[in-house]
mmCIF file of C-alpha atoms in Angstrom:
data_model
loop_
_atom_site.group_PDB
_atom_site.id
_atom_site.type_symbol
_atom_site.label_atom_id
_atom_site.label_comp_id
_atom_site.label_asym_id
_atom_site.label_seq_id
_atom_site.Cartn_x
_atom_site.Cartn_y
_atom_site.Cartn_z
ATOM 1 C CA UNK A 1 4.017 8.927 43.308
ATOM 2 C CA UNK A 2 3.588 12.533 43.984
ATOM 3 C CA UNK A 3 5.633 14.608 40.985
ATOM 4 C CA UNK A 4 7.036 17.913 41.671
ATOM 5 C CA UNK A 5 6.888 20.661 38.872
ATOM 6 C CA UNK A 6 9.409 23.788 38.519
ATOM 7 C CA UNK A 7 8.705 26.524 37.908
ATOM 8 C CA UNK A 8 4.947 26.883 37.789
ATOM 9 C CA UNK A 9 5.216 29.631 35.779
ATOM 10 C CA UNK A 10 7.858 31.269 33.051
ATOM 11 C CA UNK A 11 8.094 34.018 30.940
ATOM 12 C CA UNK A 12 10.837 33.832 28.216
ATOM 13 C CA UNK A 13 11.074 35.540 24.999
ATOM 14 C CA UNK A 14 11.508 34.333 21.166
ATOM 15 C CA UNK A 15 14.727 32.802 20.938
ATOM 16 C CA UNK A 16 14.983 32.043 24.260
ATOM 17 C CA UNK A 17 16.637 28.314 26.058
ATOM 18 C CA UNK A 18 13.849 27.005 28.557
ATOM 19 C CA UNK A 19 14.071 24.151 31.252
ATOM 20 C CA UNK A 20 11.520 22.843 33.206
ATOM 21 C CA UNK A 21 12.098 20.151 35.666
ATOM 22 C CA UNK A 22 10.002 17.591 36.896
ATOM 23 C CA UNK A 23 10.689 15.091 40.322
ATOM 24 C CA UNK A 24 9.343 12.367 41.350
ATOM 25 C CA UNK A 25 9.280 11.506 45.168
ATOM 26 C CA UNK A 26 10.616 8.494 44.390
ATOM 27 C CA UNK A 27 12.487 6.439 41.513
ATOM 28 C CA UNK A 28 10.249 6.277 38.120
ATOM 29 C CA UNK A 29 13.154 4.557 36.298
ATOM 30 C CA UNK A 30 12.371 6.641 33.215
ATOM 31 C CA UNK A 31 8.761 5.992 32.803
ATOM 32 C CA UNK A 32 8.089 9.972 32.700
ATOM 33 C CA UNK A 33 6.167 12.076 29.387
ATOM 34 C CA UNK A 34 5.831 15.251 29.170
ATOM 35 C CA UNK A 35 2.991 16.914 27.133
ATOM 36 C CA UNK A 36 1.953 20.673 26.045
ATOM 37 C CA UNK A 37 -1.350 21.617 26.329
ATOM 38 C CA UNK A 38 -2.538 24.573 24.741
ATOM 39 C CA UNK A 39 -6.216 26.326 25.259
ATOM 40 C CA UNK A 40 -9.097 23.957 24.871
ATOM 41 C CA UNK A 41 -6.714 21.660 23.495
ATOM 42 C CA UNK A 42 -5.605 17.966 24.614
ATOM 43 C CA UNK A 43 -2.603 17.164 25.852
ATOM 44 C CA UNK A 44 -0.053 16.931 22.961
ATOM 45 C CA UNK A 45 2.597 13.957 23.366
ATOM 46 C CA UNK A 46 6.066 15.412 23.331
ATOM 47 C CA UNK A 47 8.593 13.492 24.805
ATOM 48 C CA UNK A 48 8.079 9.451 26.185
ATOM 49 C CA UNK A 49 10.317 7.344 28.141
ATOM 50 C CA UNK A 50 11.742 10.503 29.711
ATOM 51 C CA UNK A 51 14.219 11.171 26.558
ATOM 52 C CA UNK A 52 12.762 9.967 23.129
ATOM 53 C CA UNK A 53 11.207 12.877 20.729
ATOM 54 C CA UNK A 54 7.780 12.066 19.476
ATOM 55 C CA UNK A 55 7.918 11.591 15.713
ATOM 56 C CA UNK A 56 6.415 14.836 14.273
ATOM 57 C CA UNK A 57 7.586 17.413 17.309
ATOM 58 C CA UNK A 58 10.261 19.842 16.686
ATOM 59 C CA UNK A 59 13.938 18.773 17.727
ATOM 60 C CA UNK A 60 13.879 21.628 19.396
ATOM 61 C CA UNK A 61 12.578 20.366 22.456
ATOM 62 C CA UNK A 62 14.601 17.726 24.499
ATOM 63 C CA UNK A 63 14.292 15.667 27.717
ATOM 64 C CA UNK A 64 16.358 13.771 30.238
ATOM 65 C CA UNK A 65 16.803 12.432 33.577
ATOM 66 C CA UNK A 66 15.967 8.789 35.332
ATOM 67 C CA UNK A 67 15.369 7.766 38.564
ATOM 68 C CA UNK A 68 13.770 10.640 40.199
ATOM 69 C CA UNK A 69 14.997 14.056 38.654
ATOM 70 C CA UNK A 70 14.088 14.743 34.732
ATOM 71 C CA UNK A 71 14.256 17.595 32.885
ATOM 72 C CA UNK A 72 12.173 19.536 29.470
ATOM 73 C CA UNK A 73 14.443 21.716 27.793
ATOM 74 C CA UNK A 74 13.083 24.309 24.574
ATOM 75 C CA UNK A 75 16.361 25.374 23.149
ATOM 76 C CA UNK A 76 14.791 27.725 21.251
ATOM 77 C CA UNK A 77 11.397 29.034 22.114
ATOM 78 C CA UNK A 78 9.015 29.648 19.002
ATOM 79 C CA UNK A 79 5.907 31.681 19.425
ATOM 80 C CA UNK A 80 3.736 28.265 18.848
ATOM 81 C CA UNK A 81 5.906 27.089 21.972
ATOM 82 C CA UNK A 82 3.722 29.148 24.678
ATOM 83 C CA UNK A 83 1.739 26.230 26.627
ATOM 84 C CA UNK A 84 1.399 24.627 29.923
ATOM 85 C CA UNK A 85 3.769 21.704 30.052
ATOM 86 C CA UNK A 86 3.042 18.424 31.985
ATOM 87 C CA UNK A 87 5.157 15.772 33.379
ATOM 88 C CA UNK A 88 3.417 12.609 33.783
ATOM 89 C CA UNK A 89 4.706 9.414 35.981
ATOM 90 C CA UNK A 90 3.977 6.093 33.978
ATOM 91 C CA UNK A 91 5.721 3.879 36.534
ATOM 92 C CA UNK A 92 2.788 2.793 38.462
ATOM 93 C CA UNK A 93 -1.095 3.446 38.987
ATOM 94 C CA UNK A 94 -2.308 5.191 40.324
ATOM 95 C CA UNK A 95 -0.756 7.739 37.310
ATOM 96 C CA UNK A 96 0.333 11.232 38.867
ATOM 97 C CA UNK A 97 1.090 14.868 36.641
ATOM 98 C CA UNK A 98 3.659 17.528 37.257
ATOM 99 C CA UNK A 99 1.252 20.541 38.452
ATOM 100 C CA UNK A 100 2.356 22.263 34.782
ATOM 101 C CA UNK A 101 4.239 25.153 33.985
ATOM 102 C CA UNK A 102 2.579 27.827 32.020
ATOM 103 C CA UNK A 103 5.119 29.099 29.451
ATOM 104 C CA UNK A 104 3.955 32.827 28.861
ATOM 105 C CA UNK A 105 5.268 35.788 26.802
ATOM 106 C CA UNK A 106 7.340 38.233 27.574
ATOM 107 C CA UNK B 1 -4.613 6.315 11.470
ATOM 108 C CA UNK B 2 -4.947 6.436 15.670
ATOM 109 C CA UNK B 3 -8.184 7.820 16.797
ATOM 110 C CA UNK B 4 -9.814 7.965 20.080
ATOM 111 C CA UNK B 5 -12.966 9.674 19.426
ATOM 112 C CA UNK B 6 -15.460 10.666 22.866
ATOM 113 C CA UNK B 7 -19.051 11.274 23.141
ATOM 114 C CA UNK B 8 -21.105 11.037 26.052
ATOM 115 C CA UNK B 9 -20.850 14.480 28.243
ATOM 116 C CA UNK B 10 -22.957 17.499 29.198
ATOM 117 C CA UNK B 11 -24.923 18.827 32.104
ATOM 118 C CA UNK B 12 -26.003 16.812 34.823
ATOM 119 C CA UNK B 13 -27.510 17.821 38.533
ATOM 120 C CA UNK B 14 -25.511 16.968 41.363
ATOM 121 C CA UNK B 15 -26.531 13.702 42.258
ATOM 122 C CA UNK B 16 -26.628 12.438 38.486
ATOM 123 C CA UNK B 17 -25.390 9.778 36.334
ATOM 124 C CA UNK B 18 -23.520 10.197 33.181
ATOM 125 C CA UNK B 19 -21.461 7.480 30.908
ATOM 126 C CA UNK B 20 -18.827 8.818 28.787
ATOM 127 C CA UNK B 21 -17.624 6.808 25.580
ATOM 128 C CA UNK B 22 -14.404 6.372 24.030
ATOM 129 C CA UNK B 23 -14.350 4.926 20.816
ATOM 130 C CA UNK B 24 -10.995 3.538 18.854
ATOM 131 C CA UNK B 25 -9.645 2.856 16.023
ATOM 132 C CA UNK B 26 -6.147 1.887 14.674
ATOM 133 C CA UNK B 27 -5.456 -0.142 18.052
ATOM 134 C CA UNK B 28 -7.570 -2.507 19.945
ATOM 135 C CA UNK B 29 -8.498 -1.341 23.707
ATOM 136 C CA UNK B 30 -8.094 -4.556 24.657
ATOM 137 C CA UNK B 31 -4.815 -5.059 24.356
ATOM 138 C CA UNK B 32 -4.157 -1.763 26.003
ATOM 139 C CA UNK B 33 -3.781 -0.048 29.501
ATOM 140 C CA UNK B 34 -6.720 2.269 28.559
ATOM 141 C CA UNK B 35 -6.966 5.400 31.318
ATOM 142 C CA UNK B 36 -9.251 8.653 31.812
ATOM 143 C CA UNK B 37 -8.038 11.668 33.108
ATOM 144 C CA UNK B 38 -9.707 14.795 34.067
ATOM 145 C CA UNK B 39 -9.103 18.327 33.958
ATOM 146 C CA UNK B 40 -11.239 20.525 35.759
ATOM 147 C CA UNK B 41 -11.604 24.459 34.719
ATOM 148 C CA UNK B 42 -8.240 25.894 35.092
ATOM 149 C CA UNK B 43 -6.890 23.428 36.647
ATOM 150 C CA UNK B 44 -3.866 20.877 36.340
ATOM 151 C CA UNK B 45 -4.844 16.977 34.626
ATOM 152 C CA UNK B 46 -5.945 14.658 37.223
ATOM 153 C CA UNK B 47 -5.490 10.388 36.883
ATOM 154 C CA UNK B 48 -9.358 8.934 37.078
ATOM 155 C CA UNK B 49 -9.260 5.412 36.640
ATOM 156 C CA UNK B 50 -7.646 2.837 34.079
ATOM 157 C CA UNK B 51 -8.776 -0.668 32.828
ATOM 158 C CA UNK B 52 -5.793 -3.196 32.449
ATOM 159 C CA UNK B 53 -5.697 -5.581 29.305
ATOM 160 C CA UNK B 54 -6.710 -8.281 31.479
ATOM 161 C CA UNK B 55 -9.777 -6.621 32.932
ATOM 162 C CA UNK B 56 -8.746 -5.247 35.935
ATOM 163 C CA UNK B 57 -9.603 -1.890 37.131
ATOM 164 C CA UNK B 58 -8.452 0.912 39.480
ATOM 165 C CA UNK B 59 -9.706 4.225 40.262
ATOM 166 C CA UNK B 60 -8.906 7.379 41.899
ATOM 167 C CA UNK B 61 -9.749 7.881 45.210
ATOM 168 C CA UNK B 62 -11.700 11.016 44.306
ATOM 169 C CA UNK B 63 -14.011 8.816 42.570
ATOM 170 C CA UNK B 64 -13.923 5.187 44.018
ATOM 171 C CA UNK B 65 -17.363 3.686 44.710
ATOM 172 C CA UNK B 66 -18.701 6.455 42.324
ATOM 173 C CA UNK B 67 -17.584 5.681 39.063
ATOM 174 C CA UNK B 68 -17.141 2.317 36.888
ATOM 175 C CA UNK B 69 -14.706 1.900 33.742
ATOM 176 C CA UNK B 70 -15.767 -1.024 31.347
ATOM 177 C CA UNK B 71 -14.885 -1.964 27.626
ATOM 178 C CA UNK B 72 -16.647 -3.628 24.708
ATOM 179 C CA UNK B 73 -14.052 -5.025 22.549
ATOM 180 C CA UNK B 74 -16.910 -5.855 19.951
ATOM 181 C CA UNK B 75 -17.064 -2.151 19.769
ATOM 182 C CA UNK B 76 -13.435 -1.405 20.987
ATOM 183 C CA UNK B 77 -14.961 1.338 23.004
ATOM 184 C CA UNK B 78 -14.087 2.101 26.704
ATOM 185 C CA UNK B 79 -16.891 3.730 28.901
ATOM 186 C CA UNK B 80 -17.006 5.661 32.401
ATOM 187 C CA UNK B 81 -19.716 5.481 33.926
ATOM 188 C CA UNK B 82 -20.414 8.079 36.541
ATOM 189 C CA UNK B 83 -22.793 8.197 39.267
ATOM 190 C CA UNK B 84 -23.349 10.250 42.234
ATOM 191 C CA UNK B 85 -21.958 13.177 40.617
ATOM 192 C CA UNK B 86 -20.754 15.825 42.697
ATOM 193 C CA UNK B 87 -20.176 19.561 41.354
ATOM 194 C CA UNK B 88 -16.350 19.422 42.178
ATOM 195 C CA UNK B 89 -16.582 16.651 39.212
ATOM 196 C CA UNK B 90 -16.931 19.306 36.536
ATOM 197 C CA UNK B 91 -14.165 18.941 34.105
ATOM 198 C CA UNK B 92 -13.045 17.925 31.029
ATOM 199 C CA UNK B 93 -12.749 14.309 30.876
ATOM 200 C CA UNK B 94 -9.906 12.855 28.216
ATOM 201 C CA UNK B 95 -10.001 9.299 27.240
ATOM 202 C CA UNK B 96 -5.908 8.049 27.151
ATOM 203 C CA UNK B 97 -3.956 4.834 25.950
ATOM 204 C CA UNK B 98 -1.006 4.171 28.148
ATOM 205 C CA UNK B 99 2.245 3.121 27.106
ATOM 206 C CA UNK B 100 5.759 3.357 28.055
ATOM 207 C CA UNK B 101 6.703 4.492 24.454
ATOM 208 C CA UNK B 102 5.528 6.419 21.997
ATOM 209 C CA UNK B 103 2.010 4.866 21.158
ATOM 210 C CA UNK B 104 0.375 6.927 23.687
ATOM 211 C CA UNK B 105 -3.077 8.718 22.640
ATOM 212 C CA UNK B 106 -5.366 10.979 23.962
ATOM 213 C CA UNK B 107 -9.332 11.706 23.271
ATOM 214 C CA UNK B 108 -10.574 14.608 22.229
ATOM 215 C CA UNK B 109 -11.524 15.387 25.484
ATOM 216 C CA UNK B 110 -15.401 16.143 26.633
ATOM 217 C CA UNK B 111 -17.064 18.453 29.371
ATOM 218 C CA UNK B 112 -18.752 17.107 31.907
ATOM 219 C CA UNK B 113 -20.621 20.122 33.993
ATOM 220 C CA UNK B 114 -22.271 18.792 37.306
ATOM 221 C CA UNK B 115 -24.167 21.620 38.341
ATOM 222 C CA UNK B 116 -28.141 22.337 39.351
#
C-alpha cells in the first residue's frame, strides 16, 4: 500500500504550527505511525494508531485522519523538533513508509 | 525495561553472506510480529521482511530468495540472514516489533556495507 508524503521538505521557524500529511492509496483504517528520525538515530515512535501520543513525547505534536488521508501536526515547533518525519502503514505486509519530510531551519 | 539490542553487521564483498541478530528483552519475540527494515545512506526506511508469531515469514521483493528471517525463542533473538549480497544492500538495518498500539520498538540499528 503505496503511502504518499507532503511536503518532502519544510522550513519553519521556532514557534511555528507544522502539518505534514501522509495518504495511503487505499483505506489503512487507522493503522498509520508516524516517527522522527534524527541523524544516526532510530526511528523515534511518536504517534500510533494514527491519533494516540506516545507516552513520553511532547503534547505538542498531534495526529489524525482514517481511512486513507492522516495528518502530523507540531503546533509549536521547538528547536529539538528539526527531523525527518515518517508515516508508516501497519494495515498489511508487506509494511510501506511515507518518503519523510525533512523539517529544516529557517 | 524494552530493549532490542543488534549485533551482527559490517563489511562484506558483493556476493557475501552476513546474519544480523536482534536480541530482546522485556517482551518475548515470539509472541510478536517481529520486522526489519532498512535504511540505506540518505535514503527513506525501507520494509525487509517480518516473522509472524506463528512462524510464518514474508519478505520484500528486493530481497526474496536472498535473505532468511528466523527466531530462537530460547534466546528470544530474531536473525536475518543475508546471502548473495548485492552493493545496493548497503544500509542500516533496524530490528522492529510491530504493533497496532503503542508497544512498538525499534533496534539500535546496524550498518551493513556490501562493497569490494
Amino acid at each position: 500500500i503505496p503511502l504518499t508524503q507532503s511536503p518532502s521538505s519544510l522550513s519553519a521557524s521556532v514557534g511555528d504550527r507544522v502539518t505534514i500529511t501522509c495518504r495511503a492509496s487505499q483505506g489503512i483504517s487507522s493503522y498509520l505511525a508516524w516517527f522522527q528520525q534524527k541523524p544516526g538515530k532510530a526511528p523515534k515512535l511518536l504517534i500510533y494508531a494514527a491519533s494516540s501520543l506516545q507516552s513520553g513525547v511532547p503534547s505538542r505534536f498531534s495526529g489524525s485522519g482514517s481511512g486513507t488521508d492522516f495528518t502530523l501536526t507540531i503546533s509549536s515547533l521547538q528547536p529539538e523538533d528539526f527531523a525527518t518525519y515518517y508515516c508508516q502503514q501497519l494495515n498489511s505486509y508487506p509494511q510501506t513508509f511515507g518518503q519523510g519530510t525533512k523539517v529544516e531551519i529557517k | 525495561e524494552v530493549q532490542l539490542v543488534q549485533s551482527g553487521g559490517g563489511l562484506v564483498q558483493p556476493g557475501g553472506s552476513l546474519r544480523l541478530s536482534c536480541a530482546a528483552s522485556g517482551f518475548t519475540v515470539s509472541d510478536s510480529y517481529m520486522s526489519w527494515v532498512r535504511q540505506a545512506p540518505g535514503k527513506g526506511l525501507e520494509w525487509v521482511s517480518v516473522i509472524y508469531p506463528d512462524g510464518s515469514t514474508y519478505y520484500a521483493d528486493s530481497v526474496k530468495g536472498r535473505v532468511a528471517i528466523s527466531r530462537d525463542n530460547s534466546k528470544n533473538t530474531v536473525y536475518l540472514q543475508m546471502n548473495s549480497l548485492r552493493v545496493e544492500d548497503t544500509a542500516v538495518y533496524y530490528c522492529a516489533r510491530d504493533a497496532p498500539g503503542p508497544d512498538i520498538y525499534w533496534g539500535q540499528g546496524t550498518l551493513v556495507t556490501v562493497s569490494s
